[in-house]
Amino acid sequence: GENVEQHPSTLSVQEGDSAVIKCTYSDSASNYFPWYKQELGKRPQLIIDIRSNVGEKKDQRIAVTLNKTAKHFSLHITETQPEDSAVYFCAASRSTGFQKLVFGTGTRLLVSP
Amino acid sequence: SQTIHQWPATLVQPVGSPLSLECTVEGTSNPNLYWYRQAAGRGLQLLFYSVGIGQISSEVPQNLSASRPQDRQFILSSKKLLLSDSGFYLCAWGAHYGYTFGSGTRLTVV
């Protein structure tokens, strides 16, 4: 089955800096890669996703890149703000047939003012 | 639009007591439904998933069970809780792309 590894486990940055979180996956048939943000005590919420037919996707200050050959994808947050502080999870799945998201272990991002 | 309801929000239960957590979805039919558990400071562990009424798949052998008595209802149960069952339980429904999570139940077994 699919296995998703995520690094780093914690990341501390100064406000205004960029943050990068990296994930690798094992199943070459996976073609859908979402990122979730979980604030303390809250549910995970989808912030951006990418499908295997594109290499990069941007939404304001966040972007995701995908390298299918190397089987890794990354989340990039620019101009970080204190409200970006949260735990971020990557995930991977096949979009055809029954979908079962496999999550990474999470990255705790702390943005200091 | 689709919405997912999960209750209760918090629960404190003694060891050995039973458990029932409920999740319902509105605005969609025949959804794929999932139960995840998140231990304190940890990742998301898939417990059960269901593709239809009465169809339950278990990912991890444990002290829990799941049932789907109606198309848009998913229940997580235990006959006797263990201390290790403490955690944040999340129900989710999935479409072709991505999940929508319920608001979660924080279970503390004492």
PDB file of C-alpha atoms in Angstrom:
ATOM      1  CA  GLY A   1       0.000   0.000   0.000  1.00  0.00           C
ATOM      2  CA  GLU A   2       0.844   3.666  -0.105  1.00  0.00           C
ATOM      3  CA  ASN A   3       3.314   5.144   2.357  1.00  0.00           C
ATOM      4  CA  VAL A   4       3.798   8.891   2.765  1.00  0.00           C
ATOM      5  CA  GLU A   5       6.770  10.404   4.559  1.00  0.00           C
ATOM      6  CA  GLN A   6       6.821  14.045   5.615  1.00  0.00           C
ATOM      7  CA  HIS A   7       9.663  16.328   6.706  1.00  0.00           C
ATOM      8  CA  PRO A   8      10.445  18.213   8.803  1.00  0.00           C
ATOM      9  CA  SER A   9       8.360  17.320  11.831  1.00  0.00           C
ATOM     10  CA  THR A  10       8.741  20.840  13.218  1.00  0.00           C
ATOM     11  CA  LEU A  11       9.637  24.080  11.489  1.00  0.00           C
ATOM     12  CA  SER A  12      10.205  27.458  13.106  1.00  0.00           C
ATOM     13  CA  VAL A  13      10.449  30.590  10.982  1.00  0.00           C
ATOM     14  CA  GLN A  14      10.339  34.332  11.475  1.00  0.00           C
ATOM     15  CA  GLU A  15       7.360  36.260  10.194  1.00  0.00           C
ATOM     16  CA  GLY A  16       7.903  37.154   6.563  1.00  0.00           C
ATOM     17  CA  ASP A  17      10.197  34.213   5.851  1.00  0.00           C
ATOM     18  CA  SER A  18       9.289  31.332   3.554  1.00  0.00           C
ATOM     19  CA  ALA A  19       8.502  27.811   4.744  1.00  0.00           C
ATOM     20  CA  VAL A  20       8.862  24.583   2.808  1.00  0.00           C
ATOM     21  CA  ILE A  21       7.457  21.198   3.791  1.00  0.00           C
ATOM     22  CA  LYS A  22       8.377  18.101   1.808  1.00  0.00           C
ATOM     23  CA  CYS A  23       6.652  14.753   1.308  1.00  0.00           C
ATOM     24  CA  THR A  24       7.525  11.579  -0.539  1.00  0.00           C
ATOM     25  CA  TYR A  25       5.171   8.799  -1.542  1.00  0.00           C
ATOM     26  CA  SER A  26       5.663   5.199  -2.556  1.00  0.00           C
ATOM     27  CA  ASP A  27       2.737   4.259  -4.822  1.00  0.00           C
ATOM     28  CA  SER A  28       3.478   5.318  -8.390  1.00  0.00           C
ATOM     29  CA  ALA A  29      -0.249   5.048  -9.159  1.00  0.00           C
ATOM     30  CA  SER A  30      -1.105   7.859  -6.732  1.00  0.00           C
ATOM     31  CA  ASN A  31      -2.262  10.910  -8.639  1.00  0.00           C
ATOM     32  CA  TYR A  32      -3.920  13.197  -6.123  1.00  0.00           C
ATOM     33  CA  PHE A  33      -1.975  15.109  -3.458  1.00  0.00           C
ATOM     34  CA  PRO A  34      -3.818  17.387  -1.016  1.00  0.00           C
ATOM     35  CA  TRP A  35      -2.451  19.461   1.834  1.00  0.00           C
ATOM     36  CA  TYR A  36      -4.376  20.042   5.043  1.00  0.00           C
ATOM     37  CA  LYS A  37      -3.911  22.638   7.756  1.00  0.00           C
ATOM     38  CA  GLN A  38      -4.934  21.786  11.307  1.00  0.00           C
ATOM     39  CA  GLU A  39      -5.100  24.506  13.927  1.00  0.00           C
ATOM     40  CA  LEU A  40      -4.934  23.524  17.564  1.00  0.00           C
ATOM     41  CA  GLY A  41      -8.023  21.564  18.588  1.00  0.00           C
ATOM     42  CA  LYS A  42      -9.674  21.959  15.208  1.00  0.00           C
ATOM     43  CA  ARG A  43     -10.401  19.692  12.268  1.00  0.00           C
ATOM     44  CA  PRO A  44      -7.946  19.442   9.349  1.00  0.00           C
ATOM     45  CA  GLN A  45      -8.951  21.690   6.472  1.00  0.00           C
ATOM     46  CA  LEU A  46      -7.928  21.417   2.851  1.00  0.00           C
ATOM     47  CA  ILE A  47      -5.751  24.355   1.814  1.00  0.00           C
ATOM     48  CA  ILE A  48      -4.471  23.295  -1.585  1.00  0.00           C
ATOM     49  CA  ASP A  49      -4.239  20.196  -3.719  1.00  0.00           C
ATOM     50  CA  ILE A  50      -2.533  19.090  -6.895  1.00  0.00           C
ATOM     51  CA  ARG A  51      -3.231  16.399  -9.422  1.00  0.00           C
ATOM     52  CA  SER A  52      -0.619  14.497 -11.317  1.00  0.00           C
ATOM     53  CA  ASN A  53      -1.244  16.195 -14.628  1.00  0.00           C
ATOM     54  CA  VAL A  54       0.328  19.446 -13.371  1.00  0.00           C
ATOM     55  CA  GLY A  55       3.691  20.204 -11.801  1.00  0.00           C
ATOM     56  CA  GLU A  56       2.824  23.286  -9.787  1.00  0.00           C
ATOM     57  CA  LYS A  57      -0.187  25.066  -8.401  1.00  0.00           C
ATOM     58  CA  LYS A  58      -0.400  28.420  -6.599  1.00  0.00           C
ATOM     59  CA  ASP A  59      -2.998  30.098  -4.459  1.00  0.00           C
ATOM     60  CA  GLN A  60      -1.888  33.473  -3.156  1.00  0.00           C
ATOM     61  CA  ARG A  61       0.926  32.819  -0.659  1.00  0.00           C
ATOM     62  CA  ILE A  62       0.846  29.040  -0.883  1.00  0.00           C
ATOM     63  CA  ALA A  63       2.051  26.790  -3.666  1.00  0.00           C
ATOM     64  CA  VAL A  64       2.523  23.094  -4.171  1.00  0.00           C
ATOM     65  CA  THR A  65       4.998  21.427  -6.505  1.00  0.00           C
ATOM     66  CA  LEU A  66       4.975  17.831  -7.681  1.00  0.00           C
ATOM     67  CA  ASN A  67       7.768  15.716  -9.114  1.00  0.00           C
ATOM     68  CA  LYS A  68       6.188  12.450 -10.255  1.00  0.00           C
ATOM     69  CA  THR A  69       9.452  10.965 -11.402  1.00  0.00           C
ATOM     70  CA  ALA A  70      10.998  11.360  -7.970  1.00  0.00           C
ATOM     71  CA  LYS A  71       7.664  10.758  -6.220  1.00  0.00           C
ATOM     72  CA  HIS A  72       7.826  13.808  -4.038  1.00  0.00           C
ATOM     73  CA  PHE A  73       5.762  16.935  -3.554  1.00  0.00           C
ATOM     74  CA  SER A  74       6.238  20.055  -1.500  1.00  0.00           C
ATOM     75  CA  LEU A  75       4.255  22.854   0.102  1.00  0.00           C
ATOM     76  CA  HIS A  76       5.677  26.356  -0.100  1.00  0.00           C
ATOM     77  CA  ILE A  77       4.388  29.213   2.025  1.00  0.00           C
ATOM     78  CA  THR A  78       5.776  32.666   1.308  1.00  0.00           C
ATOM     79  CA  GLU A  79       5.632  35.790   3.488  1.00  0.00           C
ATOM     80  CA  THR A  80       4.615  33.724   6.493  1.00  0.00           C
ATOM     81  CA  GLN A  81       2.346  35.252   9.112  1.00  0.00           C
ATOM     82  CA  PRO A  82       1.678  34.206  12.720  1.00  0.00           C
ATOM     83  CA  GLU A  83      -1.729  32.871  11.682  1.00  0.00           C
ATOM     84  CA  ASP A  84       0.051  30.336   9.461  1.00  0.00           C
ATOM     85  CA  SER A  85       1.158  28.590  12.661  1.00  0.00           C
ATOM     86  CA  ALA A  86      -0.494  25.146  12.639  1.00  0.00           C
ATOM     87  CA  VAL A  87       0.161  21.513  11.835  1.00  0.00           C
ATOM     88  CA  TYR A  88       0.286  20.749   8.128  1.00  0.00           C
ATOM     89  CA  PHE A  89      -0.412  17.296   6.693  1.00  0.00           C
ATOM     90  CA  CYS A  90       0.310  16.063   3.213  1.00  0.00           C
ATOM     91  CA  ALA A  91      -1.570  13.120   1.737  1.00  0.00           C
ATOM     92  CA  ALA A  92      -1.665  10.966  -1.368  1.00  0.00           C
ATOM     93  CA  SER A  93      -4.230   8.788  -3.064  1.00  0.00           C
ATOM     94  CA  ARG A  94      -5.465   7.417  -6.334  1.00  0.00           C
ATOM     95  CA  SER A  95      -8.404   9.390  -7.639  1.00  0.00           C
ATOM     96  CA  THR A  96      -9.916   6.513  -9.572  1.00  0.00           C
ATOM     97  CA  GLY A  97     -11.936   3.830  -7.875  1.00  0.00           C
ATOM     98  CA  PHE A  98     -12.259   4.004  -4.121  1.00  0.00           C
ATOM     99  CA  GLN A  99     -10.243   6.857  -2.686  1.00  0.00           C
ATOM    100  CA  LYS A 100      -8.281   6.322   0.493  1.00  0.00           C
ATOM    101  CA  LEU A 101      -6.061   9.171   1.542  1.00  0.00           C
ATOM    102  CA  VAL A 102      -2.807   8.194   3.213  1.00  0.00           C
ATOM    103  CA  PHE A 103      -1.479  11.021   5.360  1.00  0.00           C
ATOM    104  CA  GLY A 104       2.020  12.057   6.263  1.00  0.00           C
ATOM    105  CA  THR A 105       2.945  12.389   9.913  1.00  0.00           C
ATOM    106  CA  GLY A 106       2.504  16.154   9.971  1.00  0.00           C
ATOM    107  CA  THR A 107       4.693  19.246  10.293  1.00  0.00           C
ATOM    108  CA  ARG A 108       4.248  21.687  13.133  1.00  0.00           C
ATOM    109  CA  LEU A 109       4.936  25.162  11.746  1.00  0.00           C
ATOM    110  CA  LEU A 110       5.608  27.982  14.183  1.00  0.00           C
ATOM    111  CA  VAL A 111       5.795  31.509  12.818  1.00  0.00           C
ATOM    112  CA  SER A 112       7.292  33.969  15.285  1.00  0.00           C
ATOM    113  CA  PRO A 113       6.433  37.678  15.073  1.00  0.00           C
TER     114      PRO A 113
ATOM    115  CA  SER B   1     -23.872  21.861  -0.368  1.00  0.00           C
ATOM    116  CA  GLN B   2     -22.531  18.956   1.615  1.00  0.00           C
ATOM    117  CA  THR B   3     -22.164  19.147   5.368  1.00  0.00           C
ATOM    118  CA  ILE B   4     -20.914  16.654   7.907  1.00  0.00           C
ATOM    119  CA  HIS B   5     -22.041  16.528  11.512  1.00  0.00           C
ATOM    120  CA  GLN B   6     -20.218  14.772  14.292  1.00  0.00           C
ATOM    121  CA  TRP B   7     -21.068  14.483  17.976  1.00  0.00           C
ATOM    122  CA  PRO B   8     -20.408  14.757  20.801  1.00  0.00           C
ATOM    123  CA  ALA B   9     -17.614  17.330  20.679  1.00  0.00           C
ATOM    124  CA  THR B  10     -15.986  16.130  23.888  1.00  0.00           C
ATOM    125  CA  LEU B  11     -16.385  13.016  25.961  1.00  0.00           C
ATOM    126  CA  VAL B  12     -14.833  11.772  29.182  1.00  0.00           C
ATOM    127  CA  GLN B  13     -15.423   8.091  29.807  1.00  0.00           C
ATOM    128  CA  PRO B  14     -14.141   5.624  32.413  1.00  0.00           C
ATOM    129  CA  VAL B  15     -12.097   2.611  31.428  1.00  0.00           C
ATOM    130  CA  GLY B  16     -14.343  -0.327  30.607  1.00  0.00           C
ATOM    131  CA  SER B  17     -17.337   1.783  29.620  1.00  0.00           C
ATOM    132  CA  PRO B  18     -18.971   1.577  26.174  1.00  0.00           C
ATOM    133  CA  LEU B  19     -18.601   4.173  23.425  1.00  0.00           C
ATOM    134  CA  SER B  20     -20.774   5.408  20.601  1.00  0.00           C
ATOM    135  CA  LEU B  21     -19.767   8.266  18.312  1.00  0.00           C
ATOM    136  CA  GLU B  22     -22.022   9.309  15.489  1.00  0.00           C
ATOM    137  CA  CYS B  23     -21.418  11.008  12.184  1.00  0.00           C
ATOM    138  CA  THR B  24     -23.994  12.074   9.611  1.00  0.00           C
ATOM    139  CA  VAL B  25     -23.630  13.643   6.202  1.00  0.00           C
ATOM    140  CA  GLU B  26     -26.084  15.898   4.406  1.00  0.00           C
ATOM    141  CA  GLY B  27     -26.310  16.952   0.802  1.00  0.00           C
ATOM    142  CA  THR B  28     -24.890  13.840  -0.829  1.00  0.00           C
ATOM    143  CA  SER B  29     -25.889  10.254  -1.386  1.00  0.00           C
ATOM    144  CA  ASN B  30     -23.837   7.079  -1.106  1.00  0.00           C
ATOM    145  CA  PRO B  31     -20.788   8.887   0.273  1.00  0.00           C
ATOM    146  CA  ASN B  32     -17.527   7.181   1.132  1.00  0.00           C
ATOM    147  CA  LEU B  33     -17.148   7.599   4.882  1.00  0.00           C
ATOM    148  CA  TYR B  34     -14.092   7.309   7.103  1.00  0.00           C
ATOM    149  CA  TRP B  35     -13.157   7.269  10.780  1.00  0.00           C
ATOM    150  CA  TYR B  36      -9.720   8.575  11.744  1.00  0.00           C
ATOM    151  CA  ARG B  37      -8.072   8.834  15.138  1.00  0.00           C
ATOM    152  CA  GLN B  38      -5.440  11.324  16.121  1.00  0.00           C
ATOM    153  CA  ALA B  39      -3.498  10.721  19.325  1.00  0.00           C
ATOM    154  CA  ALA B  40      -2.188  13.820  21.090  1.00  0.00           C
ATOM    155  CA  GLY B  41       0.437  15.506  18.921  1.00  0.00           C
ATOM    156  CA  ARG B  42       0.356  12.724  16.379  1.00  0.00           C
ATOM    157  CA  GLY B  43      -0.789  12.083  12.824  1.00  0.00           C
ATOM    158  CA  LEU B  44      -4.041  10.800  11.371  1.00  0.00           C
ATOM    159  CA  GLN B  45      -4.611   7.069  11.648  1.00  0.00           C
ATOM    160  CA  LEU B  46      -7.326   5.546   9.473  1.00  0.00           C
ATOM    161  CA  LEU B  47      -9.510   3.237  11.556  1.00  0.00           C
ATOM    162  CA  PHE B  48     -12.436   2.283   9.325  1.00  0.00           C
ATOM    163  CA  TYR B  49     -13.942   3.170   5.999  1.00  0.00           C
ATOM    164  CA  SER B  50     -17.236   2.394   4.318  1.00  0.00           C
ATOM    165  CA  VAL B  51     -18.412   2.529   0.723  1.00  0.00           C
ATOM    166  CA  GLY B  52     -22.048   1.773   1.487  1.00  0.00           C
ATOM    167  CA  ILE B  53     -24.679   0.580   3.954  1.00  0.00           C
ATOM    168  CA  GLY B  54     -23.407  -2.351   5.972  1.00  0.00           C
ATOM    169  CA  GLN B  55     -20.010  -2.299   4.231  1.00  0.00           C
ATOM    170  CA  ILE B  56     -17.183  -1.717   6.697  1.00  0.00           C
ATOM    171  CA  SER B  57     -13.463  -2.169   6.199  1.00  0.00           C
ATOM    172  CA  SER B  58     -11.085  -2.121   9.133  1.00  0.00           C
ATOM    173  CA  GLU B  59      -7.568  -0.785   8.759  1.00  0.00           C
ATOM    174  CA  VAL B  60      -6.156  -1.510  12.184  1.00  0.00           C
ATOM    175  CA  PRO B  61      -7.107  -4.324  14.589  1.00  0.00           C
ATOM    176  CA  GLN B  62      -8.241  -2.721  17.807  1.00  0.00           C
ATOM    177  CA  ASN B  63     -10.812  -2.329  20.486  1.00  0.00           C
ATOM    178  CA  LEU B  64     -13.218  -0.464  18.221  1.00  0.00           C
ATOM    179  CA  SER B  65     -15.880  -1.310  15.662  1.00  0.00           C
ATOM    180  CA  ALA B  66     -17.856   0.662  13.121  1.00  0.00           C
ATOM    181  CA  SER B  67     -21.290   0.382  11.573  1.00  0.00           C
ATOM    182  CA  ARG B  68     -23.191   2.068   8.798  1.00  0.00           C
ATOM    183  CA  PRO B  69     -26.900   1.499   9.401  1.00  0.00           C
ATOM    184  CA  GLN B  70     -28.026   4.169   6.942  1.00  0.00           C
ATOM    185  CA  ASP B  71     -26.540   5.659   3.802  1.00  0.00           C
ATOM    186  CA  ARG B  72     -25.436   8.883   5.470  1.00  0.00           C
ATOM    187  CA  GLN B  73     -24.771   7.639   8.995  1.00  0.00           C
ATOM    188  CA  PHE B  74     -21.518   6.214  10.294  1.00  0.00           C
ATOM    189  CA  ILE B  75     -21.072   5.061  13.894  1.00  0.00           C
ATOM    190  CA  LEU B  76     -17.925   4.244  15.837  1.00  0.00           C
ATOM    191  CA  SER B  77     -18.361   1.988  18.862  1.00  0.00           C
ATOM    192  CA  SER B  78     -16.584   0.150  21.585  1.00  0.00           C
ATOM    193  CA  LYS B  79     -17.901  -2.311  24.144  1.00  0.00           C
ATOM    194  CA  LYS B  80     -15.155  -1.583  26.694  1.00  0.00           C
ATOM    195  CA  LEU B  81     -12.879   1.422  26.428  1.00  0.00           C
ATOM    196  CA  LEU B  82      -9.161   1.254  27.145  1.00  0.00           C
ATOM    197  CA  LEU B  83      -6.913   4.108  28.231  1.00  0.00           C
ATOM    198  CA  SER B  84      -5.192   3.853  24.849  1.00  0.00           C
ATOM    199  CA  ASP B  85      -8.471   4.717  23.103  1.00  0.00           C
ATOM    200  CA  SER B  86      -8.076   8.352  24.153  1.00  0.00           C
ATOM    201  CA  GLY B  87      -7.662  10.724  21.238  1.00  0.00           C
ATOM    202  CA  PHE B  88      -9.307  13.016  18.742  1.00  0.00           C
ATOM    203  CA  TYR B  89     -11.732  11.105  16.516  1.00  0.00           C
ATOM    204  CA  LEU B  90     -12.551  12.508  13.141  1.00  0.00           C
ATOM    205  CA  CYS B  91     -15.217  11.427  10.714  1.00  0.00           C
ATOM    206  CA  ALA B  92     -14.752  12.328   7.057  1.00  0.00           C
ATOM    207  CA  TRP B  93     -16.547  11.918   3.804  1.00  0.00           C
ATOM    208  CA  GLY B  94     -14.719  11.690   0.535  1.00  0.00           C
ATOM    209  CA  ALA B  95     -15.519  12.491  -3.056  1.00  0.00           C
ATOM    210  CA  HIS B  96     -13.216  11.936  -6.013  1.00  0.00           C
ATOM    211  CA  TYR B  97     -10.879  14.576  -4.708  1.00  0.00           C
ATOM    212  CA  GLY B  98     -10.206  15.229  -1.070  1.00  0.00           C
ATOM    213  CA  TYR B  99     -11.981  14.748   2.195  1.00  0.00           C
ATOM    214  CA  THR B 100     -14.193  16.940   4.277  1.00  0.00           C
ATOM    215  CA  PHE B 101     -13.712  16.322   7.973  1.00  0.00           C
ATOM    216  CA  GLY B 102     -16.253  16.627  10.734  1.00  0.00           C
ATOM    217  CA  SER B 103     -15.470  18.817  13.712  1.00  0.00           C
ATOM    218  CA  GLY B 104     -14.171  15.874  15.720  1.00  0.00           C
ATOM    219  CA  THR B 105     -14.768  14.277  19.112  1.00  0.00           C
ATOM    220  CA  ARG B 106     -12.127  14.603  21.773  1.00  0.00           C
ATOM    221  CA  LEU B 107     -12.307  11.416  23.847  1.00  0.00           C
ATOM    222  CA  THR B 108     -10.552  11.111  27.166  1.00  0.00           C
ATOM    223  CA  VAL B 109     -10.612   7.724  28.838  1.00  0.00           C
ATOM    224  CA  VAL B 110      -9.954   7.953  32.576  1.00  0.00           C
TER     225      VAL B 110
END
